[in-house]
């Protein structure tokens, strides 16, 4: 654990800027339109130029930033070019009557903004420009998927008309896609701009990173992490996305390029791994060694063009169809070169484990059921710049089927599933057939009973503290033996959001949350969102990172590790033990609203990126929570829709990234999903959380639920109080509740007393939690092992911003109470409201806020309260579907006559009704 946590914000910004630049993917660049030339006048079109989409929405993007540099702002500061202000003035005038539409909050924000119609006046204002830049924007987020309609996946007519008109007028027209996910690209042929580039959502340094690429300071070296097909219907998952109850994964392992490169090449516009540069490269390779357990490949990349640049060398493997059926090509490795000058080359060495390209036999058709196997036949290795252009560099033959790993059936579907299988036809071409996926034959209940941990006999308090375990003065078993049934249940429950027991405004506290648990020296550990940076609903500023689409497009593992090492330091300075990310579900379909925070359609790339993040975070002791485990590939009805997935597809596609993050990234925390897979809610699946995660992958961290997740015993409807099944599955912590001591809030105590939930299981889960805490900064604070220098750095880092504004005072009534009409305020996320109060009586007060919101119940709607510029608590509301709700919190004793209260609004779609301060106990004081 690194002790130096001094955070160099300039270096942080520099790394993030480089990530934003390296994630840009250039798809078209005719007539050397890019990079800009010194002295170019640039005309910028598109209303989103004024409102850069820095990230997506929901928990993956709610970061309070100190600044954001958009693309237009970065271009305006660029000395080598000039920006046409006449065009911008026309947009500014139009936006006075067409302001940015913020929507109605969580899950109800428009994915795009209204675009100004293109006119002759607009085009004439740009006369004399050397380059035209059109910026198209899209956002997305939790609770709502994208749609195949204009303004979402498709461009609006006004957007296409703008691109077409500008492209016809300016030979050097560049279209920049400020989006979180791939969109329909048929407009490229229709409108014919000279250059097109995905610039994604690059966080607070995103505009600077894009400008670096446009001006040529950075030669574009981002590559597509997804296949862009001709039409949305071409994706094999399309018929099933959006179903409210069942989502059948009939395409099985044939996701993304695995499908298209095998049986539908003609449906691809831009292949996986594709991306252009301002220079050219040659990639030549050789299969140098074939061992029993691995391959060695050497690849030489040479810059054959006229500008310095970087290239991504990609390795693919083609396996024989055998009895299982396999994709035509599968990514088995990638590396990014250093910056190569014209004429310079670099040799890269790849060591590829046989496990990487083995296939899982879930049916026994090879004679080896529940095994990863390599079938007999010819295996060919390809190297190149993308999946389509990679060329053969060697082959080897397996003479007979080989077992690579022997496992056990786990989490197989329980209902019939017809899945795709590819076979070689008579003409030698691959053909799609159908077969029935194997259904479950193993009883996980028997497995659970057979693997039941041994109970540690209850001893009561023996004076052993968690610090004694840390210092190896006591055994973990002896420490856990002290905890009562109630204490073990309390330990299962996290509190939040915005628990006052940890850093203000964060997502949850877990661990030592009661006086009894604290007496054992168990600290309260802290976690918070999210994948794009630290979310603190109290308004505390944090660094907003490039989103997942950017990270994956870099194909640069070392750079990502460096970025998240900086985030790890930021976590330490904010006393946060775990960041709720990375999100790493597979891009099964382009319309998933949360694809912006996930990485790719490919499990190897996904796992490698996530592992790099975790390795970076771990350096300073804090860590990440890999999520959503597993199969969260649809936002619509995400807490109910069931994924029906074959065991083979789970293991080769949807679990593989998590496996890599655990084995290579040493992930210490996992979050399950809201919904069910194969008949069992993921939070309650013993096979998922114990058999696969812990027994097979040797994961030794702890598992938490998503916030307010429901659970279910198999065969029963889900319930918000079904928590015992989670604990049985070894889902160690339920997130979140308001009071972990309330034994009536769920079924834990009743199930324990009935003997269905075993005390030994709670003890096992407690050990998982403690082992995590022992490796976390919270434990260092508990033992006073934090240096004075770090304490000073934390204090300096956490200074709150001063509020500047007028103060309106409210006078208390004769009973000492103050009532403020909340309906006079129309608030949005990020707003501060300030109230002055004059007290006629002194004593103990409580504060209540009554509000309503049109949002659904999973929406997170925090309001943070400051008293005299000190943050005292956050009221964390949930969506109310329009109903009024009231939250009440106690205030400290107020003795002085004048105070002010500041409210920070942490979300949109909050309708305030009433703010009330009520005197509970008067205290006489001397004046």
PDB file of N, CA, C and O in Angstrom, residues 494-557:
ATOM      1  N   UNK A 494     -25.569  -2.707   5.143  1.00  0.00           N
ATOM      2  CA  UNK A 494     -24.943  -1.416   4.944  1.00  0.00           C
ATOM      3  C   UNK A 494     -25.966  -0.316   5.131  1.00  0.00           C
ATOM      4  O   UNK A 494     -27.162  -0.518   4.924  1.00  0.00           O
ATOM      5  N   UNK A 495     -25.499   0.848   5.542  1.00  0.00           N
ATOM      6  CA  UNK A 495     -26.394   1.980   5.754  1.00  0.00           C
ATOM      7  C   UNK A 495     -26.099   3.087   4.742  1.00  0.00           C
ATOM      8  O   UNK A 495     -24.952   3.373   4.426  1.00  0.00           O
ATOM      9  N   UNK A 496     -27.140   3.722   4.255  1.00  0.00           N
ATOM     10  CA  UNK A 496     -26.980   4.811   3.297  1.00  0.00           C
ATOM     11  C   UNK A 496     -28.322   5.116   2.674  1.00  0.00           C
ATOM     12  O   UNK A 496     -29.341   4.618   3.130  1.00  0.00           O
ATOM     13  N   UNK A 497     -28.407   5.921   1.585  1.00  0.00           N
ATOM     14  CA  UNK A 497     -27.209   6.584   1.098  1.00  0.00           C
ATOM     15  C   UNK A 497     -26.829   7.724   2.038  1.00  0.00           C
ATOM     16  O   UNK A 497     -27.633   8.183   2.827  1.00  0.00           O
ATOM     17  N   UNK A 498     -25.623   8.211   1.870  1.00  0.00           N
ATOM     18  CA  UNK A 498     -25.127   9.371   2.594  1.00  0.00           C
ATOM     19  C   UNK A 498     -25.166   9.168   4.106  1.00  0.00           C
ATOM     20  O   UNK A 498     -25.643  10.015   4.856  1.00  0.00           O
ATOM     21  N   UNK A 499     -24.669   8.045   4.552  1.00  0.00           N
ATOM     22  CA  UNK A 499     -24.618   7.776   5.979  1.00  0.00           C
ATOM     23  C   UNK A 499     -23.715   8.786   6.673  1.00  0.00           C
ATOM     24  O   UNK A 499     -22.616   9.083   6.194  1.00  0.00           O
ATOM     25  N   UNK A 500     -24.143   9.317   7.825  1.00  0.00           N
ATOM     26  CA  UNK A 500     -23.294  10.255   8.566  1.00  0.00           C
ATOM     27  C   UNK A 500     -22.113   9.582   9.243  1.00  0.00           C
ATOM     28  O   UNK A 500     -21.271  10.259   9.832  1.00  0.00           O
ATOM     29  N   UNK A 501     -22.022   8.261   9.145  1.00  0.00           N
ATOM     30  CA  UNK A 501     -20.943   7.532   9.825  1.00  0.00           C
ATOM     31  C   UNK A 501     -19.662   7.465   9.002  1.00  0.00           C
ATOM     32  O   UNK A 501     -18.649   6.955   9.479  1.00  0.00           O
ATOM     33  N   UNK A 502     -19.749   7.953   7.748  1.00  0.00           N
ATOM     34  CA  UNK A 502     -18.571   7.965   6.880  1.00  0.00           C
ATOM     35  C   UNK A 502     -18.513   9.309   6.158  1.00  0.00           C
ATOM     36  O   UNK A 502     -19.240  10.242   6.508  1.00  0.00           O
ATOM     37  N   UNK A 503     -17.667   9.415   5.153  1.00  0.00           N
ATOM     38  CA  UNK A 503     -17.494  10.665   4.418  1.00  0.00           C
ATOM     39  C   UNK A 503     -18.846  11.201   3.924  1.00  0.00           C
ATOM     40  O   UNK A 503     -19.606  10.467   3.293  1.00  0.00           O
ATOM     41  N   UNK A 504     -19.145  12.464   4.223  1.00  0.00           N
ATOM     42  CA  UNK A 504     -20.451  13.027   3.849  1.00  0.00           C
ATOM     43  C   UNK A 504     -20.745  12.900   2.361  1.00  0.00           C
ATOM     44  O   UNK A 504     -19.887  13.120   1.518  1.00  0.00           O
ATOM     45  N   UNK A 505     -21.991  12.522   2.074  1.00  0.00           N
ATOM     46  CA  UNK A 505     -22.454  12.483   0.700  1.00  0.00           C
ATOM     47  C   UNK A 505     -22.136  11.223  -0.065  1.00  0.00           C
ATOM     48  O   UNK A 505     -22.447  11.125  -1.244  1.00  0.00           O
ATOM     49  N   UNK A 506     -21.509  10.258   0.576  1.00  0.00           N
ATOM     50  CA  UNK A 506     -21.111   9.038  -0.126  1.00  0.00           C
ATOM     51  C   UNK A 506     -22.234   7.998  -0.127  1.00  0.00           C
ATOM     52  O   UNK A 506     -23.269   8.167   0.503  1.00  0.00           O
ATOM     53  N   UNK A 507     -21.987   6.882  -0.826  1.00  0.00           N
ATOM     54  CA  UNK A 507     -23.040   5.930  -1.111  1.00  0.00           C
ATOM     55  C   UNK A 507     -23.471   5.056   0.041  1.00  0.00           C
ATOM     56  O   UNK A 507     -24.652   4.745   0.170  1.00  0.00           O
ATOM     57  N   UNK A 508     -22.535   4.639   0.886  1.00  0.00           N
ATOM     58  CA  UNK A 508     -22.910   3.734   1.966  1.00  0.00           C
ATOM     59  C   UNK A 508     -21.775   3.573   2.960  1.00  0.00           C
ATOM     60  O   UNK A 508     -20.604   3.765   2.635  1.00  0.00           O
ATOM     61  N   UNK A 509     -22.179   3.180   4.163  1.00  0.00           N
ATOM     62  CA  UNK A 509     -21.244   2.751   5.197  1.00  0.00           C
ATOM     63  C   UNK A 509     -21.509   1.282   5.486  1.00  0.00           C
ATOM     64  O   UNK A 509     -22.647   0.815   5.413  1.00  0.00           O
ATOM     65  N   UNK A 510     -20.473   0.540   5.792  1.00  0.00           N
ATOM     66  CA  UNK A 510     -20.633  -0.857   6.177  1.00  0.00           C
ATOM     67  C   UNK A 510     -19.539  -1.215   7.171  1.00  0.00           C
ATOM     68  O   UNK A 510     -18.533  -0.504   7.301  1.00  0.00           O
ATOM     69  N   UNK A 511     -19.754  -2.309   7.894  1.00  0.00           N
ATOM     70  CA  UNK A 511     -18.774  -2.717   8.903  1.00  0.00           C
ATOM     71  C   UNK A 511     -19.225  -2.306  10.288  1.00  0.00           C
ATOM     72  O   UNK A 511     -20.303  -2.700  10.754  1.00  0.00           O
ATOM     73  N   UNK A 512     -18.424  -1.495  10.964  1.00  0.00           N
ATOM     74  CA  UNK A 512     -18.725  -1.094  12.340  1.00  0.00           C
ATOM     75  C   UNK A 512     -19.712   0.041  12.405  1.00  0.00           C
ATOM     76  O   UNK A 512     -19.326   1.202  12.568  1.00  0.00           O
ATOM     77  N   UNK A 513     -21.003  -0.268  12.333  1.00  0.00           N
ATOM     78  CA  UNK A 513     -22.038   0.762  12.276  1.00  0.00           C
ATOM     79  C   UNK A 513     -22.811   0.927  13.577  1.00  0.00           C
ATOM     80  O   UNK A 513     -23.631   1.833  13.690  1.00  0.00           O
ATOM     81  N   UNK A 514     -22.578   0.063  14.555  1.00  0.00           N
ATOM     82  CA  UNK A 514     -23.275   0.157  15.837  1.00  0.00           C
ATOM     83  C   UNK A 514     -22.261   0.303  16.962  1.00  0.00           C
ATOM     84  O   UNK A 514     -21.069   0.008  16.793  1.00  0.00           O
ATOM     85  N   UNK A 515     -22.741   0.735  18.101  1.00  0.00           N
ATOM     86  CA  UNK A 515     -21.846   0.868  19.255  1.00  0.00           C
ATOM     87  C   UNK A 515     -21.236  -0.481  19.616  1.00  0.00           C
ATOM     88  O   UNK A 515     -20.059  -0.572  19.983  1.00  0.00           O
ATOM     89  N   UNK A 516     -22.042  -1.542  19.512  1.00  0.00           N
ATOM     90  CA  UNK A 516     -21.538  -2.864  19.835  1.00  0.00           C
ATOM     91  C   UNK A 516     -20.422  -3.309  18.908  1.00  0.00           C
ATOM     92  O   UNK A 516     -19.390  -3.827  19.355  1.00  0.00           O
ATOM     93  N   UNK A 517     -20.605  -3.110  17.617  1.00  0.00           N
ATOM     94  CA  UNK A 517     -19.569  -3.489  16.654  1.00  0.00           C
ATOM     95  C   UNK A 517     -18.346  -2.587  16.766  1.00  0.00           C
ATOM     96  O   UNK A 517     -17.205  -3.046  16.639  1.00  0.00           O
ATOM     97  N   UNK A 518     -18.582  -1.316  17.026  1.00  0.00           N
ATOM     98  CA  UNK A 518     -17.453  -0.405  17.197  1.00  0.00           C
ATOM     99  C   UNK A 518     -16.620  -0.775  18.417  1.00  0.00           C
ATOM    100  O   UNK A 518     -15.405  -0.534  18.450  1.00  0.00           O
ATOM    101  N   UNK A 519     -17.267  -1.366  19.409  1.00  0.00           N
ATOM    102  CA  UNK A 519     -16.538  -1.749  20.623  1.00  0.00           C
ATOM    103  C   UNK A 519     -15.492  -2.817  20.344  1.00  0.00           C
ATOM    104  O   UNK A 519     -14.526  -2.964  21.109  1.00  0.00           O
ATOM    105  N   UNK A 520     -15.654  -3.550  19.246  1.00  0.00           N
ATOM    106  CA  UNK A 520     -14.653  -4.547  18.856  1.00  0.00           C
ATOM    107  C   UNK A 520     -13.556  -3.929  17.980  1.00  0.00           C
ATOM    108  O   UNK A 520     -12.707  -4.657  17.449  1.00  0.00           O
ATOM    109  N   UNK A 521     -13.603  -2.623  17.807  1.00  0.00           N
ATOM    110  CA  UNK A 521     -12.592  -1.972  16.978  1.00  0.00           C
ATOM    111  C   UNK A 521     -12.840  -2.156  15.495  1.00  0.00           C
ATOM    112  O   UNK A 521     -11.897  -2.088  14.697  1.00  0.00           O
ATOM    113  N   UNK A 522     -14.113  -2.374  15.123  1.00  0.00           N
ATOM    114  CA  UNK A 522     -14.456  -2.515  13.704  1.00  0.00           C
ATOM    115  C   UNK A 522     -14.779  -1.134  13.162  1.00  0.00           C
ATOM    116  O   UNK A 522     -15.729  -0.498  13.616  1.00  0.00           O
ATOM    117  N   UNK A 523     -14.026  -0.615  12.204  1.00  0.00           N
ATOM    118  CA  UNK A 523     -14.329   0.708  11.666  1.00  0.00           C
ATOM    119  C   UNK A 523     -15.512   0.662  10.704  1.00  0.00           C
ATOM    120  O   UNK A 523     -15.853  -0.386  10.163  1.00  0.00           O
ATOM    121  N   UNK A 524     -16.127   1.807  10.523  1.00  0.00           N
ATOM    122  CA  UNK A 524     -17.131   1.951   9.465  1.00  0.00           C
ATOM    123  C   UNK A 524     -16.389   2.231   8.165  1.00  0.00           C
ATOM    124  O   UNK A 524     -15.681   3.232   8.050  1.00  0.00           O
ATOM    125  N   UNK A 525     -16.510   1.319   7.217  1.00  0.00           N
ATOM    126  CA  UNK A 525     -15.881   1.507   5.904  1.00  0.00           C
ATOM    127  C   UNK A 525     -16.839   2.234   4.978  1.00  0.00           C
ATOM    128  O   UNK A 525     -18.060   2.225   5.185  1.00  0.00           O
ATOM    129  N   UNK A 526     -16.290   2.839   3.944  1.00  0.00           N
ATOM    130  CA  UNK A 526     -17.063   3.744   3.091  1.00  0.00           C
ATOM    131  C   UNK A 526     -16.937   3.349   1.626  1.00  0.00           C
ATOM    132  O   UNK A 526     -15.846   2.999   1.158  1.00  0.00           O
ATOM    133  N   UNK A 527     -18.044   3.392   0.890  1.00  0.00           N
ATOM    134  CA  UNK A 527     -18.001   3.187  -0.555  1.00  0.00           C
ATOM    135  C   UNK A 527     -18.932   4.188  -1.224  1.00  0.00           C
ATOM    136  O   UNK A 527     -19.873   4.689  -0.614  1.00  0.00           O
ATOM    137  N   UNK A 528     -18.643   4.475  -2.499  1.00  0.00           N
ATOM    138  CA  UNK A 528     -19.488   5.412  -3.227  1.00  0.00           C
ATOM    139  C   UNK A 528     -19.324   5.208  -4.724  1.00  0.00           C
ATOM    140  O   UNK A 528     -18.344   4.626  -5.193  1.00  0.00           O
ATOM    141  N   UNK A 529     -20.306   5.723  -5.510  1.00  0.00           N
ATOM    142  CA  UNK A 529     -20.180   5.712  -6.969  1.00  0.00           C
ATOM    143  C   UNK A 529     -18.970   6.557  -7.374  1.00  0.00           C
ATOM    144  O   UNK A 529     -18.579   7.479  -6.642  1.00  0.00           O
ATOM    145  N   UNK A 530     -18.400   6.312  -8.543  1.00  0.00           N
ATOM    146  CA  UNK A 530     -18.762   5.300  -9.470  1.00  0.00           C
ATOM    147  C   UNK A 530     -17.708   5.197 -10.551  1.00  0.00           C
ATOM    148  O   UNK A 530     -16.591   5.705 -10.423  1.00  0.00           O
ATOM    149  N   UNK A 531     -18.067   4.577 -11.638  1.00  0.00           N
ATOM    150  CA  UNK A 531     -17.112   4.282 -12.710  1.00  0.00           C
ATOM    151  C   UNK A 531     -16.447   5.508 -13.327  1.00  0.00           C
ATOM    152  O   UNK A 531     -15.336   5.422 -13.827  1.00  0.00           O
ATOM    153  N   UNK A 532     -17.146   6.671 -13.295  1.00  0.00           N
ATOM    154  CA  UNK A 532     -16.595   7.864 -13.943  1.00  0.00           C
ATOM    155  C   UNK A 532     -16.006   8.864 -12.958  1.00  0.00           C
ATOM    156  O   UNK A 532     -15.732  10.004 -13.322  1.00  0.00           O
ATOM    157  N   UNK A 533     -15.799   8.449 -11.722  1.00  0.00           N
ATOM    158  CA  UNK A 533     -15.247   9.342 -10.726  1.00  0.00           C
ATOM    159  C   UNK A 533     -16.043   9.287  -9.443  1.00  0.00           C
ATOM    160  O   UNK A 533     -17.085   8.635  -9.355  1.00  0.00           O
ATOM    161  N   UNK A 534     -15.564   9.993  -8.436  1.00  0.00           N
ATOM    162  CA  UNK A 534     -16.130   9.878  -7.096  1.00  0.00           C
ATOM    163  C   UNK A 534     -17.383  10.736  -6.966  1.00  0.00           C
ATOM    164  O   UNK A 534     -17.338  11.960  -7.091  1.00  0.00           O
ATOM    165  N   UNK A 535     -18.492  10.098  -6.683  1.00  0.00           N
ATOM    166  CA  UNK A 535     -19.756  10.797  -6.471  1.00  0.00           C
ATOM    167  C   UNK A 535     -19.939  11.080  -4.984  1.00  0.00           C
ATOM    168  O   UNK A 535     -19.980  10.171  -4.171  1.00  0.00           O
ATOM    169  N   UNK A 536     -20.045  12.363  -4.645  1.00  0.00           N
ATOM    170  CA  UNK A 536     -20.334  12.775  -3.278  1.00  0.00           C
ATOM    171  C   UNK A 536     -21.498  13.749  -3.317  1.00  0.00           C
ATOM    172  O   UNK A 536     -21.365  14.887  -3.761  1.00  0.00           O
ATOM    173  N   UNK A 537     -22.669  13.283  -2.858  1.00  0.00           N
ATOM    174  CA  UNK A 537     -23.900  14.036  -3.030  1.00  0.00           C
ATOM    175  C   UNK A 537     -23.963  15.291  -2.179  1.00  0.00           C
ATOM    176  O   UNK A 537     -24.907  16.072  -2.299  1.00  0.00           O
ATOM    177  N   UNK A 538     -22.997  15.482  -1.314  1.00  0.00           N
ATOM    178  CA  UNK A 538     -22.952  16.714  -0.543  1.00  0.00           C
ATOM    179  C   UNK A 538     -22.445  17.891  -1.340  1.00  0.00           C
ATOM    180  O   UNK A 538     -22.382  19.005  -0.815  1.00  0.00           O
ATOM    181  N   UNK A 539     -22.077  17.681  -2.584  1.00  0.00           N
ATOM    182  CA  UNK A 539     -21.576  18.760  -3.407  1.00  0.00           C
ATOM    183  C   UNK A 539     -20.069  18.846  -3.440  1.00  0.00           C
ATOM    184  O   UNK A 539     -19.504  19.691  -4.136  1.00  0.00           O
ATOM    185  N   UNK A 540     -19.385  17.973  -2.693  1.00  0.00           N
ATOM    186  CA  UNK A 540     -17.928  17.984  -2.701  1.00  0.00           C
ATOM    187  C   UNK A 540     -17.413  17.691  -4.103  1.00  0.00           C
ATOM    188  O   UNK A 540     -17.895  16.789  -4.782  1.00  0.00           O
ATOM    189  N   UNK A 541     -16.425  18.436  -4.520  1.00  0.00           N
ATOM    190  CA  UNK A 541     -15.890  18.304  -5.878  1.00  0.00           C
ATOM    191  C   UNK A 541     -14.971  17.086  -5.987  1.00  0.00           C
ATOM    192  O   UNK A 541     -14.284  16.704  -5.038  1.00  0.00           O
ATOM    193  N   UNK A 542     -14.999  16.495  -7.161  1.00  0.00           N
ATOM    194  CA  UNK A 542     -14.120  15.360  -7.456  1.00  0.00           C
ATOM    195  C   UNK A 542     -13.764  15.413  -8.940  1.00  0.00           C
ATOM    196  O   UNK A 542     -14.334  16.188  -9.708  1.00  0.00           O
ATOM    197  N   UNK A 543     -12.832  14.570  -9.336  1.00  0.00           N
ATOM    198  CA  UNK A 543     -12.359  14.556 -10.720  1.00  0.00           C
ATOM    199  C   UNK A 543     -13.250  13.647 -11.551  1.00  0.00           C
ATOM    200  O   UNK A 543     -13.422  12.471 -11.237  1.00  0.00           O
ATOM    201  N   UNK A 544     -13.826  14.210 -12.613  1.00  0.00           N
ATOM    202  CA  UNK A 544     -14.690  13.437 -13.507  1.00  0.00           C
ATOM    203  C   UNK A 544     -13.845  12.781 -14.588  1.00  0.00           C
ATOM    204  O   UNK A 544     -13.194  13.460 -15.387  1.00  0.00           O
ATOM    205  N   UNK A 545     -13.876  11.471 -14.625  1.00  0.00           N
ATOM    206  CA  UNK A 545     -13.038  10.685 -15.522  1.00  0.00           C
ATOM    207  C   UNK A 545     -13.697  10.464 -16.877  1.00  0.00           C
ATOM    208  O   UNK A 545     -14.920  10.545 -17.012  1.00  0.00           O
ATOM    209  N   UNK A 546     -12.904  10.139 -17.895  1.00  0.00           N
ATOM    210  CA  UNK A 546     -13.490   9.664 -19.147  1.00  0.00           C
ATOM    211  C   UNK A 546     -14.324   8.415 -18.888  1.00  0.00           C
ATOM    212  O   UNK A 546     -13.993   7.600 -18.010  1.00  0.00           O
ATOM    213  N   UNK A 547     -15.397   8.240 -19.664  1.00  0.00           N
ATOM    214  CA  UNK A 547     -16.261   7.092 -19.391  1.00  0.00           C
ATOM    215  C   UNK A 547     -15.695   5.792 -19.957  1.00  0.00           C
ATOM    216  O   UNK A 547     -14.630   5.760 -20.572  1.00  0.00           O
ATOM    217  N   UNK A 548     -16.432   4.698 -19.717  1.00  0.00           N
ATOM    218  CA  UNK A 548     -15.936   3.373 -20.077  1.00  0.00           C
ATOM    219  C   UNK A 548     -15.669   3.193 -21.550  1.00  0.00           C
ATOM    220  O   UNK A 548     -14.719   2.500 -21.941  1.00  0.00           O
ATOM    221  N   UNK A 549     -16.508   3.806 -22.399  1.00  0.00           N
ATOM    222  CA  UNK A 549     -16.293   3.684 -23.845  1.00  0.00           C
ATOM    223  C   UNK A 549     -14.951   4.270 -24.247  1.00  0.00           C
ATOM    224  O   UNK A 549     -14.259   3.741 -25.126  1.00  0.00           O
ATOM    225  N   UNK A 550     -14.561   5.375 -23.621  1.00  0.00           N
ATOM    226  CA  UNK A 550     -13.260   5.982 -23.907  1.00  0.00           C
ATOM    227  C   UNK A 550     -12.133   5.063 -23.457  1.00  0.00           C
ATOM    228  O   UNK A 550     -11.171   4.808 -24.196  1.00  0.00           O
ATOM    229  N   UNK A 551     -12.235   4.572 -22.234  1.00  0.00           N
ATOM    230  CA  UNK A 551     -11.177   3.727 -21.673  1.00  0.00           C
ATOM    231  C   UNK A 551     -10.915   2.520 -22.558  1.00  0.00           C
ATOM    232  O   UNK A 551      -9.762   2.199 -22.876  1.00  0.00           O
ATOM    233  N   UNK A 552     -11.982   1.844 -22.967  1.00  0.00           N
ATOM    234  CA  UNK A 552     -11.808   0.644 -23.783  1.00  0.00           C
ATOM    235  C   UNK A 552     -11.209   0.978 -25.135  1.00  0.00           C
ATOM    236  O   UNK A 552     -10.378   0.222 -25.661  1.00  0.00           O
ATOM    237  N   UNK A 553     -11.593   2.115 -25.706  1.00  0.00           N
ATOM    238  CA  UNK A 553     -11.111   2.487 -27.037  1.00  0.00           C
ATOM    239  C   UNK A 553      -9.630   2.814 -27.050  1.00  0.00           C
ATOM    240  O   UNK A 553      -8.998   2.794 -28.111  1.00  0.00           O
ATOM    241  N   UNK A 554      -9.042   3.109 -25.891  1.00  0.00           N
ATOM    242  CA  UNK A 554      -7.598   3.373 -25.844  1.00  0.00           C
ATOM    243  C   UNK A 554      -6.780   2.118 -26.069  1.00  0.00           C
ATOM    244  O   UNK A 554      -5.647   2.192 -26.544  1.00  0.00           O
ATOM    245  N   UNK A 555      -7.274   0.959 -25.689  1.00  0.00           N
ATOM    246  CA  UNK A 555      -6.520  -0.301 -25.725  1.00  0.00           C
ATOM    247  C   UNK A 555      -5.168  -0.122 -25.002  1.00  0.00           C
ATOM    248  O   UNK A 555      -4.207  -0.814 -25.304  1.00  0.00           O
ATOM    249  N   UNK A 556      -5.112   0.786 -24.027  1.00  0.00           N
ATOM    250  CA  UNK A 556      -3.848   1.129 -23.376  1.00  0.00           C
ATOM    251  C   UNK A 556      -3.942   0.819 -21.889  1.00  0.00           C
ATOM    252  O   UNK A 556      -4.397   1.651 -21.087  1.00  0.00           O
ATOM    253  N   UNK A 557      -3.506  -0.354 -21.497  1.00  0.00           N
ATOM    254  CA  UNK A 557      -3.665  -0.813 -20.123  1.00  0.00           C
ATOM    255  C   UNK A 557      -2.799  -0.034 -19.149  1.00  0.00           C
ATOM    256  O   UNK A 557      -3.220   0.281 -18.032  1.00  0.00           O
TER     257      UNK A 557
END
